[in-house]
């Protein structure tokens, strides 16, 4: 039995439930998906300020979670904090940004990312650069769909199609859905545009399961070695 902790980066519980449902649908038999919502932070994260805040909120939520789990999926596309979480816990941490980009590189020469709004684009580019795959990215295009407006599926699909078409014209031969809230729209977008479309949540689920099955977790031989538990803190330590 494998338990995956899927952490929404924002505090909208309905989105956490939707993301967890998609993750559970992609999981193998015997895998349990647990959705986790931070106890504080913005309703949605669409830029640097909110992203830095959600990074700490996610870290706080995971470290405060007492039930056992085998891997964590960070379900915030382009969100900050994955390196800090990898340093803090003893199980694999799979970021949906990296996971979907890595898989896109296996099926295409260059991929494009369709995301929510323009203020999210620089953070996604930073995340892809840190992951070492920005050079394989043909571009990141905003569909001008706010995170909290994703519930209108038909309108969201049309906006994603338009943004995706621009990326294909720019040289992308595969696309990645650059928001966990877009989960489940990959099949329709693939039908419309005729290129592989990677859902970031399902990509992360499959890679997290693979790491657990292989018995691999984050190396502590380098910068991810555990922080000093005896170091003094002023105020509350995350997770305490």
mmCIF file of C-alpha atoms in Angstrom:
data_model
loop_
_atom_site.group_PDB
_atom_site.id
_atom_site.type_symbol
_atom_site.label_atom_id
_atom_site.label_comp_id
_atom_site.label_asym_id
_atom_site.label_seq_id
_atom_site.Cartn_x
_atom_site.Cartn_y
_atom_site.Cartn_z
ATOM 1 C CA UNK A 1 0.000 0.000 0.000
ATOM 2 C CA UNK A 2 1.333 3.419 -1.037
ATOM 3 C CA UNK A 3 0.033 6.728 0.319
ATOM 4 C CA UNK A 4 0.588 9.908 -1.670
ATOM 5 C CA UNK A 5 0.104 13.247 0.061
ATOM 6 C CA UNK A 6 -1.107 15.685 -2.622
ATOM 7 C CA UNK A 7 -0.719 19.260 -1.406
ATOM 8 C CA UNK A 8 -2.643 22.117 -2.945
ATOM 9 C CA UNK A 9 -0.618 25.335 -2.850
ATOM 10 C CA UNK A 10 -3.657 27.486 -2.063
ATOM 11 C CA UNK A 11 -6.425 27.454 0.529
ATOM 12 C CA UNK A 12 -9.365 26.704 -1.787
ATOM 13 C CA UNK A 13 -10.575 23.354 -0.470
ATOM 14 C CA UNK A 14 -12.797 22.646 -3.469
ATOM 15 C CA UNK A 15 -9.703 22.792 -5.665
ATOM 16 C CA UNK A 16 -7.850 20.439 -3.327
ATOM 17 C CA UNK A 17 -10.717 17.961 -3.622
ATOM 18 C CA UNK A 18 -10.770 18.226 -7.417
ATOM 19 C CA UNK A 19 -6.983 17.765 -7.662
ATOM 20 C CA UNK A 20 -7.074 14.785 -5.299
ATOM 21 C CA UNK A 21 -9.853 13.179 -7.339
ATOM 22 C CA UNK A 22 -7.815 13.433 -10.545
ATOM 23 C CA UNK A 23 -4.748 12.101 -8.736
ATOM 24 C CA UNK A 24 -6.717 9.150 -7.354
ATOM 25 C CA UNK A 25 -8.022 8.375 -10.830
ATOM 26 C CA UNK A 26 -4.471 8.172 -12.170
ATOM 27 C CA UNK A 27 -3.078 6.165 -9.268
ATOM 28 C CA UNK A 28 -2.379 2.448 -9.401
ATOM 29 C CA UNK A 29 -4.451 -0.088 -7.458
ATOM 30 C CA UNK A 30 -3.199 -0.073 -3.877
ATOM 31 C CA UNK A 31 -2.279 3.616 -3.902
ATOM 32 C CA UNK A 32 -4.163 5.956 -1.579
ATOM 33 C CA UNK A 33 -4.307 9.675 -2.335
ATOM 34 C CA UNK A 34 -4.702 12.140 0.540
ATOM 35 C CA UNK A 35 -5.455 15.756 -0.351
ATOM 36 C CA UNK A 36 -3.979 18.445 1.895
ATOM 37 C CA UNK A 37 -4.938 22.131 2.044
ATOM 38 C CA UNK A 38 -2.728 24.679 3.833
ATOM 39 C CA UNK A 39 -4.338 26.183 6.920
ATOM 40 C CA UNK A 40 -3.373 29.720 5.876
ATOM 41 C CA UNK A 41 -2.438 31.643 2.757
ATOM 42 C CA UNK A 42 -4.154 33.061 -0.341
ATOM 43 C CA UNK A 43 -7.191 31.557 -2.065
ATOM 44 C CA UNK A 44 -5.067 31.281 -5.220
ATOM 45 C CA UNK A 45 -1.429 31.877 -6.129
ATOM 46 C CA UNK A 46 -0.796 33.899 -9.277
ATOM 47 C CA UNK A 47 2.541 35.628 -8.949
ATOM 48 C CA UNK A 48 5.741 35.940 -6.946
ATOM 49 C CA UNK A 49 4.283 37.440 -3.754
ATOM 50 C CA UNK A 50 1.603 34.788 -3.332
ATOM 51 C CA UNK A 51 3.954 32.034 -4.451
ATOM 52 C CA UNK A 52 6.542 32.817 -1.787
ATOM 53 C CA UNK A 53 3.784 32.881 0.834
ATOM 54 C CA UNK A 54 2.337 29.564 -0.298
ATOM 55 C CA UNK A 55 5.784 27.968 -0.229
ATOM 56 C CA UNK A 56 5.940 28.447 3.516
ATOM 57 C CA UNK A 57 2.269 27.535 3.973
ATOM 58 C CA UNK A 58 2.784 24.239 2.141
ATOM 59 C CA UNK A 59 5.928 23.468 4.138
ATOM 60 C CA UNK A 60 4.018 24.207 7.329
ATOM 61 C CA UNK A 61 1.094 21.984 6.309
ATOM 62 C CA UNK A 62 3.242 18.997 5.342
ATOM 63 C CA UNK A 63 5.418 19.136 8.443
ATOM 64 C CA UNK A 64 2.323 19.386 10.645
ATOM 65 C CA UNK A 65 0.692 16.350 8.990
ATOM 66 C CA UNK A 66 1.079 13.456 11.427
ATOM 67 C CA UNK A 67 -0.356 10.510 9.484
ATOM 68 C CA UNK A 68 2.190 8.404 7.546
ATOM 69 C CA UNK A 69 2.735 8.886 3.805
ATOM 70 C CA UNK A 70 5.215 7.565 1.257
ATOM 71 C CA UNK A 71 5.663 10.585 -1.027
ATOM 72 C CA UNK A 72 4.519 14.179 -1.385
ATOM 73 C CA UNK A 73 3.173 15.715 -4.575
ATOM 74 C CA UNK A 74 3.401 19.502 -4.673
ATOM 75 C CA UNK A 75 0.335 20.456 -6.701
ATOM 76 C CA UNK A 76 1.194 24.081 -7.428
ATOM 77 C CA UNK A 77 2.531 24.675 -10.928
ATOM 78 C CA UNK A 78 5.643 26.846 -10.834
ATOM 79 C CA UNK A 79 5.283 27.368 -7.102
ATOM 80 C CA UNK A 80 8.300 27.905 -4.884
ATOM 81 C CA UNK A 81 9.346 25.662 -2.017
ATOM 82 C CA UNK A 82 10.159 22.255 -3.494
ATOM 83 C CA UNK A 83 13.846 22.426 -2.564
ATOM 84 C CA UNK A 84 13.037 23.388 1.023
ATOM 85 C CA UNK A 85 10.529 20.565 1.378
ATOM 86 C CA UNK A 86 13.028 18.078 -0.037
ATOM 87 C CA UNK A 87 15.495 19.119 2.617
ATOM 88 C CA UNK A 88 12.929 18.816 5.394
ATOM 89 C CA UNK A 89 11.403 15.341 4.943
ATOM 90 C CA UNK A 90 12.561 11.778 4.365
ATOM 91 C CA UNK A 91 10.276 10.737 1.492
ATOM 92 C CA UNK A 92 10.282 11.700 -2.206
ATOM 93 C CA UNK A 93 8.923 15.137 -3.088
ATOM 94 C CA UNK A 94 7.554 15.365 -6.626
ATOM 95 C CA UNK A 95 6.705 18.796 -7.995
ATOM 96 C CA UNK A 96 4.042 18.782 -10.734
ATOM 97 C CA UNK A 97 6.088 21.326 -12.695
ATOM 98 C CA UNK A 98 9.166 19.121 -12.943
ATOM 99 C CA UNK A 99 7.198 15.894 -13.369
ATOM 100 C CA UNK A 100 5.168 17.048 -16.357
ATOM 101 C CA UNK A 101 8.153 18.731 -18.004
ATOM 102 C CA UNK A 102 10.334 15.627 -17.593
ATOM 103 C CA UNK A 103 7.672 13.416 -19.174
ATOM 104 C CA UNK A 104 7.072 15.924 -21.970
ATOM 105 C CA UNK A 105 10.776 15.719 -22.807
ATOM 106 C CA UNK A 106 10.341 11.972 -23.352
ATOM 107 C CA UNK A 107 7.634 12.388 -25.984
ATOM 108 C CA UNK A 108 8.639 15.607 -27.731
ATOM 109 C CA UNK A 109 11.604 17.648 -28.884
ATOM 110 C CA UNK A 110 10.214 20.849 -27.362
ATOM 111 C CA UNK A 111 7.216 21.383 -25.129
ATOM 112 C CA UNK A 112 5.081 24.383 -24.297
ATOM 113 C CA UNK A 113 3.275 25.252 -21.081
ATOM 114 C CA UNK A 114 -0.247 26.670 -21.039
ATOM 115 C CA UNK A 115 -0.924 28.387 -17.740
ATOM 116 C CA UNK A 116 -3.373 30.739 -16.049
ATOM 117 C CA UNK A 117 -2.398 34.423 -16.048
ATOM 118 C CA UNK A 118 0.604 36.460 -17.148
ATOM 119 C CA UNK A 119 1.900 37.070 -13.611
ATOM 120 C CA UNK A 120 2.420 33.314 -13.199
ATOM 121 C CA UNK A 121 4.683 33.014 -16.252
ATOM 122 C CA UNK A 122 8.029 34.256 -14.791
ATOM 123 C CA UNK A 123 7.803 31.906 -11.796
ATOM 124 C CA UNK A 124 7.151 28.950 -14.082
ATOM 125 C CA UNK A 125 10.133 29.880 -16.233
ATOM 126 C CA UNK A 126 12.279 30.117 -13.077
ATOM 127 C CA UNK A 127 11.100 26.670 -11.962
ATOM 128 C CA UNK A 128 11.826 25.092 -15.332
ATOM 129 C CA UNK A 129 15.256 26.758 -15.410
ATOM 130 C CA UNK A 130 16.116 25.380 -11.966
ATOM 131 C CA UNK A 131 14.944 21.933 -13.062
ATOM 132 C CA UNK A 132 17.253 22.121 -16.087
ATOM 133 C CA UNK A 133 14.547 21.845 -18.757
ATOM 134 C CA UNK A 134 13.893 25.452 -19.781
ATOM 135 C CA UNK A 135 16.017 24.897 -22.876
ATOM 136 C CA UNK A 136 13.498 22.294 -24.048
ATOM 137 C CA UNK A 137 10.584 24.678 -23.532
ATOM 138 C CA UNK A 138 9.228 26.515 -26.580
ATOM 139 C CA UNK A 139 7.384 28.973 -24.355
ATOM 140 C CA UNK A 140 4.971 29.540 -21.502
ATOM 141 C CA UNK A 141 1.649 31.049 -22.577
ATOM 142 C CA UNK A 142 -1.005 32.522 -20.302
ATOM 143 C CA UNK A 143 -4.568 31.599 -21.214
ATOM 144 C CA UNK A 144 -5.859 34.584 -19.218
ATOM 145 C CA UNK A 145 -7.933 32.331 -16.972
ATOM 146 C CA UNK A 146 -7.744 33.199 -13.282
ATOM 147 C CA UNK A 147 -7.271 30.191 -11.002
ATOM 148 C CA UNK A 148 -10.594 30.736 -9.262
ATOM 149 C CA UNK A 149 -12.413 30.937 -12.628
ATOM 150 C CA UNK A 150 -11.322 27.508 -13.858
ATOM 151 C CA UNK A 151 -14.693 26.000 -12.911
ATOM 152 C CA UNK A 152 -16.148 27.089 -16.274
ATOM 153 C CA UNK A 153 -14.823 24.060 -18.140
ATOM 154 C CA UNK A 154 -16.017 24.996 -21.633
ATOM 155 C CA UNK A 155 -14.589 28.508 -21.478
ATOM 156 C CA UNK A 156 -11.341 27.251 -19.919
ATOM 157 C CA UNK A 157 -10.930 24.648 -22.670
ATOM 158 C CA UNK A 158 -11.373 27.313 -25.354
ATOM 159 C CA UNK A 159 -8.815 29.574 -23.698
ATOM 160 C CA UNK A 160 -6.330 26.718 -23.355
ATOM 161 C CA UNK A 161 -6.822 25.761 -26.992
ATOM 162 C CA UNK A 162 -6.022 29.311 -28.113
ATOM 163 C CA UNK A 163 -2.904 29.532 -25.943
ATOM 164 C CA UNK A 164 -1.834 26.035 -26.937
ATOM 165 C CA UNK A 165 -2.189 26.791 -30.626
ATOM 166 C CA UNK A 166 0.178 29.756 -30.229
ATOM 167 C CA UNK A 167 2.758 27.498 -28.591
ATOM 168 C CA UNK A 168 2.462 24.843 -31.296
ATOM 169 C CA UNK A 169 2.973 27.557 -33.905
ATOM 170 C CA UNK A 170 6.078 28.642 -31.966
ATOM 171 C CA UNK A 171 7.594 25.160 -32.200
ATOM 172 C CA UNK A 172 6.122 23.120 -29.348
ATOM 173 C CA UNK A 173 5.343 19.533 -30.354
ATOM 174 C CA UNK A 174 3.838 18.693 -26.949
ATOM 175 C CA UNK A 175 2.018 20.736 -24.331
ATOM 176 C CA UNK A 176 1.857 20.719 -20.548
ATOM 177 C CA UNK A 177 -1.091 21.943 -18.495
ATOM 178 C CA UNK A 178 0.538 24.547 -16.258
ATOM 179 C CA UNK A 179 -1.935 24.584 -13.385
ATOM 180 C CA UNK A 180 -3.213 21.800 -11.142
ATOM 181 C CA UNK A 181 -6.689 23.267 -11.592
ATOM 182 C CA UNK A 182 -6.539 22.319 -15.290
ATOM 183 C CA UNK A 183 -6.339 18.647 -14.322
ATOM 184 C CA UNK A 184 -8.539 16.481 -16.511
ATOM 185 C CA UNK A 185 -8.508 18.768 -19.564
ATOM 186 C CA UNK A 186 -5.543 17.083 -21.239
ATOM 187 C CA UNK A 187 -7.567 14.628 -23.333
ATOM 188 C CA UNK A 188 -9.811 17.325 -24.810
ATOM 189 C CA UNK A 189 -6.903 19.654 -25.574
ATOM 190 C CA UNK A 190 -4.958 16.822 -27.181
ATOM 191 C CA UNK A 191 -7.961 16.040 -29.398
ATOM 192 C CA UNK A 192 -8.269 19.658 -30.462
ATOM 193 C CA UNK A 193 -4.595 20.388 -31.148
ATOM 194 C CA UNK A 194 -3.237 17.029 -32.290
ATOM 195 C CA UNK A 195 -0.128 16.978 -30.065
ATOM 196 C CA UNK A 196 0.575 15.111 -26.800
ATOM 197 C CA UNK A 197 -0.742 17.011 -23.781
ATOM 198 C CA UNK A 198 0.622 16.187 -20.328
ATOM 199 C CA UNK A 199 -1.527 16.663 -17.253
ATOM 200 C CA UNK A 200 0.788 17.848 -14.492
ATOM 201 C CA UNK A 201 -1.036 16.128 -11.618
ATOM 202 C CA UNK A 202 -1.262 12.688 -13.233
ATOM 203 C CA UNK A 203 2.379 12.983 -14.360
ATOM 204 C CA UNK A 204 3.446 13.602 -10.773
ATOM 205 C CA UNK A 205 1.365 10.689 -9.462
ATOM 206 C CA UNK A 206 3.025 8.221 -11.804
ATOM 207 C CA UNK A 207 6.540 9.463 -11.066
ATOM 208 C CA UNK A 208 5.919 9.488 -7.316
ATOM 209 C CA UNK A 209 4.661 5.899 -7.464
ATOM 210 C CA UNK A 210 7.753 4.907 -9.438
ATOM 211 C CA UNK A 211 10.127 6.403 -6.866
ATOM 212 C CA UNK A 212 8.303 4.649 -4.034
ATOM 213 C CA UNK A 213 8.304 1.333 -5.903
ATOM 214 C CA UNK A 214 12.033 1.667 -6.590
ATOM 215 C CA UNK A 215 12.728 2.495 -2.956
ATOM 216 C CA UNK A 216 14.358 5.835 -3.817
ATOM 217 C CA UNK A 217 14.137 9.088 -1.932
ATOM 218 C CA UNK A 218 15.947 12.413 -1.903
ATOM 219 C CA UNK A 219 19.718 12.313 -1.514
ATOM 220 C CA UNK A 220 21.096 13.892 1.636
ATOM 221 C CA UNK A 221 24.691 13.889 0.412
ATOM 222 C CA UNK A 222 24.402 17.421 -0.980
ATOM 223 C CA UNK A 223 22.301 20.522 -0.359
ATOM 224 C CA UNK A 224 19.260 18.470 0.687
ATOM 225 C CA UNK A 225 20.892 17.176 3.854
ATOM 226 C CA UNK A 226 18.633 17.729 6.840
ATOM 227 C CA UNK A 227 18.665 21.118 8.590
ATOM 228 C CA UNK A 228 20.099 21.235 12.109
ATOM 229 C CA UNK A 229 17.201 20.343 14.458
ATOM 230 C CA UNK A 230 19.009 21.958 17.379
ATOM 231 C CA UNK A 231 19.331 25.375 15.767
ATOM 232 C CA UNK A 232 17.516 28.102 17.687
ATOM 233 C CA UNK A 233 14.422 29.661 16.100
ATOM 234 C CA UNK A 234 12.633 32.874 16.980
ATOM 235 C CA UNK A 235 8.885 32.334 16.856
ATOM 236 C CA UNK A 236 7.190 29.197 15.590
ATOM 237 C CA UNK A 237 9.140 26.705 13.497
ATOM 238 C CA UNK A 238 7.140 25.465 10.451
ATOM 239 C CA UNK A 239 5.130 22.379 11.331
ATOM 240 C CA UNK A 240 5.354 22.932 15.063
#
